[in-house]
Coordinates of C-alpha atoms and ligand atoms in Angstrom, one line a residue:
M1 CA -83.9 57.0 4.8
V2 CA -86.9 54.9 4.8
E3 CA -85.0 52.0 3.3
R4 CA -82.2 52.6 5.8
K5 CA -84.9 52.2 8.5
K6 CA -86.3 48.7 7.3
E7 CA -82.7 47.0 7.0
G8 CA -82.1 48.2 10.8
K9 CA -85.1 46.5 11.7
S10 CA -84.3 43.3 9.6
E11 CA -81.1 43.3 10.8
E12 CA -82.0 43.5 14.4
K13 CA -84.3 40.3 13.8
N14 CA -81.4 38.6 12.2
E15 CA -79.4 39.4 15.5
D16 CA -82.2 37.7 17.8
K17 CA -82.1 34.4 15.5
M18 CA -78.6 34.1 16.1
E19 CA -79.1 34.9 19.3
E20 CA -81.2 32.0 20.0
R21 CA -79.2 29.6 18.1
K22 CA -76.8 30.3 20.5
K23 CA -79.0 29.8 23.8
I24 CA -79.3 25.8 22.5
A25 CA -77.0 23.7 24.2
I26 CA -75.9 20.5 22.0
E27 CA -77.1 18.5 24.6
D28 CA -80.7 19.5 23.5
L29 CA -80.1 17.7 20.5
P30 CA -81.9 14.4 20.2
G31 CA -79.0 11.7 20.4
V32 CA -76.6 13.6 22.1
G33 CA -75.8 12.7 25.3
E34 CA -73.2 13.7 27.8
A35 CA -70.6 11.5 26.7
T36 CA -71.2 12.5 23.1
A37 CA -71.4 16.4 23.8
E38 CA -67.9 16.1 25.3
K39 CA -66.7 14.6 22.3
L40 CA -67.6 16.9 19.9
R41 CA -66.9 19.9 22.4
E42 CA -63.8 18.4 22.4
A43 CA -63.8 18.3 19.0
G44 CA -64.6 21.8 18.7
Y45 CA -67.9 21.7 17.8
D46 CA -69.4 23.5 20.8
D47 CA -72.9 24.9 19.3
L48 CA -75.7 23.9 16.8
M49 CA -74.2 26.4 14.1
T50 CA -71.0 24.3 13.6
L51 CA -73.1 21.3 14.0
A52 CA -75.4 22.4 11.3
V53 CA -72.5 23.2 8.9
A54 CA -70.3 20.0 9.5
S55 CA -70.0 17.0 7.1
P56 CA -70.6 13.6 8.7
K57 CA -67.6 12.4 7.3
D58 CA -65.7 15.1 9.0
L59 CA -67.3 14.9 12.1
A60 CA -67.1 11.5 12.5
E61 CA -63.3 11.7 11.6
V62 CA -62.9 14.1 14.2
S63 CA -65.0 13.5 17.1
G64 CA -64.4 9.6 16.7
I65 CA -68.6 8.8 17.0
A66 CA -69.9 6.7 13.9
E67 CA -70.6 8.8 10.4
G68 CA -74.4 7.3 10.6
Q69 CA -74.7 8.9 14.1
A70 CA -72.7 12.4 12.9
S71 CA -74.9 12.1 9.9
K72 CA -78.3 12.2 12.5
I73 CA -76.7 15.1 14.4
I74 CA -76.0 17.1 11.9
V75 CA -79.6 16.8 10.5
A76 CA -80.9 17.6 13.6
A77 CA -78.5 20.6 14.1
R78 CA -79.9 21.9 11.0
R79 CA -83.6 21.6 11.8
M80 CA -82.8 23.3 15.3
A81 CA -80.6 26.3 13.6
D82 CA -82.9 26.7 10.8
V83 CA -80.7 25.9 7.9
G84 CA -79.9 23.7 5.1
N85 CA -83.5 22.8 4.7
F86 CA -85.9 23.6 2.3
E87 CA -87.2 26.8 2.0
T88 CA -90.6 28.0 1.0
G89 CA -90.5 30.8 -1.9
E90 CA -91.9 33.1 1.0
E91 CA -89.2 31.9 3.2
I92 CA -86.4 33.1 0.7
L93 CA -87.8 36.1 0.1
E94 CA -88.0 37.0 3.6
R95 CA -84.1 36.0 4.0
R96 CA -83.8 38.2 0.8
R97 CA -85.4 41.2 2.2
E98 CA -83.0 41.1 4.9
I99 CA -80.0 41.7 2.2
S100 CA -77.7 45.0 3.3
K101 CA -75.4 46.4 1.0
L102 CA -71.9 48.0 2.1
T103 CA -70.6 51.3 0.6
T104 CA -67.3 50.9 -1.2
G105 CA -66.7 54.6 -0.9
S106 CA -67.6 55.1 -4.5
K107 CA -71.0 56.3 -5.4
A108 CA -70.6 55.5 -9.3
L109 CA -69.1 51.6 -8.1
D110 CA -72.1 51.4 -5.6
D111 CA -74.5 52.4 -8.4
L112 CA -72.8 49.9 -10.5
L113 CA -73.3 47.4 -8.0
G114 CA -77.1 48.3 -7.5
G115 CA -76.3 50.3 -4.1
G116 CA -73.3 48.5 -2.6
V117 CA -71.6 45.3 -2.1
E118 CA -74.4 42.8 -1.2
T119 CA -74.6 40.7 1.5
Q120 CA -75.7 36.6 0.9
S121 CA -73.5 36.9 -2.2
I122 CA -70.1 36.6 -3.1
T123 CA -68.4 39.5 -5.2
E124 CA -65.3 39.1 -6.7
F125 CA -63.4 41.6 -7.5
Y126 CA -60.3 41.0 -10.2
G127 CA -57.4 42.4 -12.2
E128 CA -54.0 42.9 -13.0
F129 CA -51.4 43.2 -10.2
G130 CA -51.7 46.8 -8.9
S131 CA -55.2 47.4 -10.3
G132 CA -56.4 48.4 -6.6
K133 CA -57.9 45.2 -5.3
T134 CA -56.2 45.0 -2.0
Q135 CA -56.9 48.9 -1.6
I136 CA -60.9 48.0 -2.1
M137 CA -60.7 45.3 0.4
H138 CA -59.3 47.8 2.7
Q139 CA -62.0 50.5 2.4
L140 CA -64.9 47.7 2.5
A141 CA -63.3 46.6 5.8
V142 CA -63.0 50.4 7.6
N143 CA -66.6 51.2 5.8
A144 CA -68.0 48.2 7.4
T145 CA -67.3 49.8 10.7
M146 CA -69.6 52.8 9.9
P147 CA -73.3 52.9 10.7
A148 CA -76.1 52.3 8.5
E149 CA -76.6 55.9 7.6
R150 CA -73.2 56.3 6.0
G151 CA -73.3 52.7 4.4
G152 CA -71.8 51.1 6.9
F153 CA -73.0 47.8 9.1
S154 CA -71.6 49.1 12.6
C155 CA -70.0 45.3 12.5
H156 CA -66.6 43.6 12.9
V157 CA -64.7 42.2 9.8
L158 CA -63.2 38.9 9.2
L159 CA -60.0 39.3 6.6
I160 CA -58.2 36.3 5.5
D161 CA -55.1 37.5 3.8
T162 CA -53.0 35.1 1.6
E163 CA -50.6 37.1 0.1
N164 CA -49.6 39.4 3.1
T165 CA -50.7 42.7 2.1
F166 CA -52.9 43.7 5.0
R167 CA -51.2 46.8 6.4
P168 CA -52.8 48.3 9.2
E169 CA -51.6 51.8 8.4
R170 CA -53.5 52.0 5.6
I171 CA -56.3 50.7 7.5
I172 CA -55.5 53.8 9.7
Q173 CA -55.3 56.5 7.0
M174 CA -58.5 55.2 5.6
A175 CA -60.4 55.7 8.7
K176 CA -59.1 59.3 9.4
A177 CA -60.4 59.8 6.1
K178 CA -63.7 59.1 7.2
G179 CA -63.3 60.9 10.6
L180 CA -63.5 57.7 12.2
D181 CA -61.4 56.5 15.4
P182 CA -58.7 54.4 13.8
E183 CA -57.9 52.4 16.7
E184 CA -61.4 51.3 17.0
V185 CA -61.6 50.7 13.3
L186 CA -58.5 48.4 13.9
R187 CA -59.9 46.6 16.8
S188 CA -63.0 45.7 14.3
I189 CA -60.9 44.2 11.8
H190 CA -60.0 40.8 12.5
V191 CA -57.2 39.3 10.2
A192 CA -55.6 35.6 9.5
R193 CA -53.0 35.3 7.4
A194 CA -53.3 32.0 5.7
Y195 CA -50.2 30.0 4.8
N196 CA -51.3 27.9 1.9
S197 CA -54.4 26.9 0.3
H198 CA -55.5 24.0 2.7
H199 CA -55.0 26.6 5.7
Q200 CA -57.3 29.0 3.7
I201 CA -59.7 26.2 3.3
L202 CA -59.7 25.7 7.1
L203 CA -60.0 29.7 7.7
G204 CA -63.1 29.7 5.4
E205 CA -64.5 26.9 7.9
K206 CA -63.9 28.3 10.8
A207 CA -65.0 31.9 10.0
A208 CA -68.7 30.7 11.6
E209 CA -67.1 30.3 15.2
M210 CA -65.6 33.9 15.2
T211 CA -69.6 35.1 14.9
K212 CA -69.9 34.0 18.7
E213 CA -67.3 36.2 20.4
F214 CA -67.6 39.0 17.3
P215 CA -70.7 40.7 15.6
I216 CA -68.8 39.8 12.0
R217 CA -71.2 41.0 9.0
V218 CA -68.2 41.3 6.0
L219 CA -65.7 38.4 5.1
I220 CA -62.6 39.4 2.8
V221 CA -60.5 36.5 0.9
D222 CA -57.2 38.6 -0.6
S223 CA -56.6 36.8 -2.6
L224 CA -58.9 34.0 -3.3
T225 CA -56.5 32.2 -5.5
S226 CA -52.8 33.1 -5.2
H227 CA -51.9 29.9 -3.0
F228 CA -54.2 27.4 -5.6
R229 CA -52.2 29.1 -8.6
S230 CA -48.9 28.4 -7.1
E231 CA -49.8 25.1 -5.7
Y232 CA -51.6 23.6 -8.4
M233 CA -49.3 24.4 -11.5
G234 CA -50.1 22.7 -14.9
R235 CA -52.9 20.9 -16.5
G236 CA -52.8 17.8 -14.5
S237 CA -53.6 18.7 -11.3
L238 CA -56.5 21.1 -12.5
A239 CA -59.1 19.4 -11.5
E240 CA -58.1 18.8 -7.6
R241 CA -57.8 22.6 -7.5
Q242 CA -61.2 23.5 -9.0
Q243 CA -62.4 20.8 -6.5
L244 CA -61.1 22.4 -3.6
L245 CA -61.5 25.6 -4.7
N246 CA -65.4 25.2 -5.4
R247 CA -65.4 23.6 -2.0
H248 CA -64.0 26.6 -0.4
M249 CA -66.1 29.1 -2.3
H250 CA -69.3 27.4 -0.9
D251 CA -68.4 27.5 2.7
L252 CA -67.9 31.2 2.0
L253 CA -71.5 31.4 0.2
K254 CA -72.8 29.6 3.2
F255 CA -71.2 32.3 5.7
G256 CA -72.9 35.1 3.6
T257 CA -76.0 33.4 3.4
I258 CA -76.2 32.2 7.1
Y259 CA -74.9 35.7 8.9
N260 CA -76.4 38.1 6.3
A261 CA -72.9 38.6 5.6
V262 CA -70.7 40.6 2.7
V263 CA -68.4 38.2 1.1
A264 CA -65.5 39.8 -0.9
V265 CA -62.8 38.2 -2.5
T266 CA -60.2 39.1 -4.9
N267 CA -58.7 37.3 -7.7
Q268 CA -55.4 38.0 -10.2
V269 CA -56.0 38.2 -13.6
S270 CA -53.6 35.2 -14.7
A271 CA -50.5 36.8 -16.6
R272 CA -49.1 33.4 -17.5
P273 CA -51.2 31.7 -20.3
D274 CA -48.5 29.4 -20.7
V275 CA -49.3 28.2 -16.9
F276 CA -53.0 28.3 -17.0
F277 CA -55.1 27.9 -19.9
G278 CA -57.5 30.4 -21.7
D279 CA -57.4 33.7 -22.4
P280 CA -54.6 35.8 -20.3
T281 CA -57.2 38.3 -19.2
S282 CA -59.6 36.0 -17.8
P283 CA -59.4 35.4 -14.2
I284 CA -58.1 32.2 -12.7
G285 CA -60.3 29.7 -11.6
G286 CA -62.2 29.8 -14.3
N287 CA -65.9 28.6 -14.7
I288 CA -66.3 27.7 -10.7
V289 CA -65.2 30.8 -9.2
G290 CA -67.4 32.6 -12.2
H291 CA -70.7 30.6 -11.6
T292 CA -70.2 31.0 -7.7
A293 CA -69.7 34.8 -7.2
T294 CA -72.7 36.5 -8.2
F295 CA -71.0 40.0 -8.7
R296 CA -67.6 40.3 -10.5
I297 CA -66.0 43.3 -10.9
Y298 CA -63.0 43.7 -13.5
L299 CA -60.5 46.2 -12.6
R300 CA -57.9 48.2 -14.9
K301 CA -55.6 50.7 -14.1
S302 CA -56.0 54.1 -15.8
K303 CA -54.1 57.5 -15.1
A304 CA -53.2 59.2 -12.1
G305 CA -54.8 56.9 -9.6
K306 CA -57.7 56.7 -11.8
R307 CA -59.3 52.7 -12.1
I308 CA -61.8 51.5 -14.5
A309 CA -64.4 49.2 -12.6
R310 CA -66.3 47.3 -15.2
L311 CA -69.5 44.6 -14.1
V312 CA -69.5 41.7 -15.8
D313 CA -71.6 38.7 -15.7
S314 CA -74.2 39.9 -13.2
P315 CA -77.5 37.8 -12.9
Y316 CA -79.6 41.1 -12.8
L317 CA -78.0 44.3 -13.1
P318 CA -76.9 45.5 -16.6
E319 CA -72.9 45.1 -17.5
G320 CA -71.5 48.6 -17.2
E321 CA -68.0 50.5 -16.8
V322 CA -67.5 53.3 -13.9
V323 CA -63.9 55.4 -13.3
I324 CA -63.1 55.2 -9.3
Q325 CA -60.0 57.1 -7.8
V326 CA -57.8 55.4 -5.8
G327 CA -56.2 57.8 -3.2
E328 CA -54.4 58.3 -0.2
D329 CA -57.7 58.7 1.2
G330 CA -58.9 55.4 -0.2
I331 CA -61.3 55.0 -3.1
S332 CA -63.8 57.4 -4.0
D333 CA -65.6 59.2 -6.9
V334 CA -63.2 61.1 -9.4
S335 CA -63.5 64.5 -8.6
A336 CA -64.8 66.6 -11.3
Ligands
LIG401 P1 -53.7 44.7 -6.2 O1 -54.5 44.8 -7.4 O2 -52.8 44.2 -6.8 O3 -54.1 44.2 -4.9 P2 -53.8 47.2 -5.1 O4 -54.7 47.7 -4.1 O5 -52.2 47.1 -3.6 O6 -53.2 46.2 -6.1 O7 -53.3 48.9 -5.3 C1 -51.9 49.5 -5.3 C2 -51.8 50.4 -6.0 O8 -52.9 51.3 -4.8 C3 -50.5 51.5 -5.5 O9 -50.0 51.4 -7.3 C4 -51.0 53.1 -5.9 O10 -51.7 53.2 -6.9 C5 -52.3 52.9 -5.0 N1 -52.3 52.8 -3.5 C6 -51.8 52.0 -2.4 N2 -51.5 53.0 -1.3 C7 -51.8 54.0 -1.4 C8 -51.4 55.4 -0.5 N3 -51.2 55.1 0.8 N4 -51.9 56.3 -1.1 C9 -52.5 56.5 -2.4 N5 -52.1 55.5 -3.3 C10 -52.2 53.7 -2.6
LIG402 MG1 -53.3 42.6 -4.0

């Protein structure tokens, strides 16, 4: 209980910080006059945060201002928005104190993850088709809307759906099972279909904009890798695929850090070792995904709706395995 109270307090502080950032107009930045501000706004850069996380090249390209000036504006926005600079160890500790944990619906799985799915890092769920990845993503989206006492964040959710597997009907089932108002839960989940990998990358970049309108603390990408896999076939295009995937992962991580949000992604285990190099049971994206995701959960099918979840390569948690239940009510512990 004491723990939870602390969390609530730091969340408030986080919101204050976000409010503050929103109040500063882009004209307040050195070197941004009325004309430049207009160009920036037309290009969709209408607040400090979107400028702070932009790249000089992109900004110059879409707004028509010189790259040198774009670079200066970005640096100024970063300083004002208080992101992207060197931080002292104390500041990092302070930021890490804000980390909150979202329940998966299974106490066993939460414990395996050290209390739930953490904010400010990427958690990857990988496994074969039908191993329950999408079910877990739906459950996290529902749980996020619950209050802190129940392991949620009372927040909204962004879900990037690449395989067209989001089902509002499933959300309704899970919400009812938790005694939540299904309509309210549905209103808190913002879903974007990503039609190809470029579109997916773009949606990742635009996620920050949604935080201006909605209190978003959970970002889900289901699946992280399917478009990349189908678009970049064979060894020849592997380098390009990995580079794009790397950029996308870093956008996601940045979102998680800046907004103190959970980032949960899914990854299908490759069943096509002839197309993809290496071990058929190793997740797609290889090193890139593995090095950027802080927590990786490998899911395996078991009997009667049971799934085995294994924590793999965690920086500070011991490896381990638990059994969870995937049923009509969603994700839960296996009843004794
Ligand atoms: P993937 O890992 O491919 O994303 P899913 O998360 O879609 O897999 O898992 C599909 C499985 O989830 C189904 O085979 C079934 O066992 C379970 N499932 C899906 N919907 C329901 C439901 N309404 N009631 C019970 N189990 C369900
Ligand atoms: Mg799926």
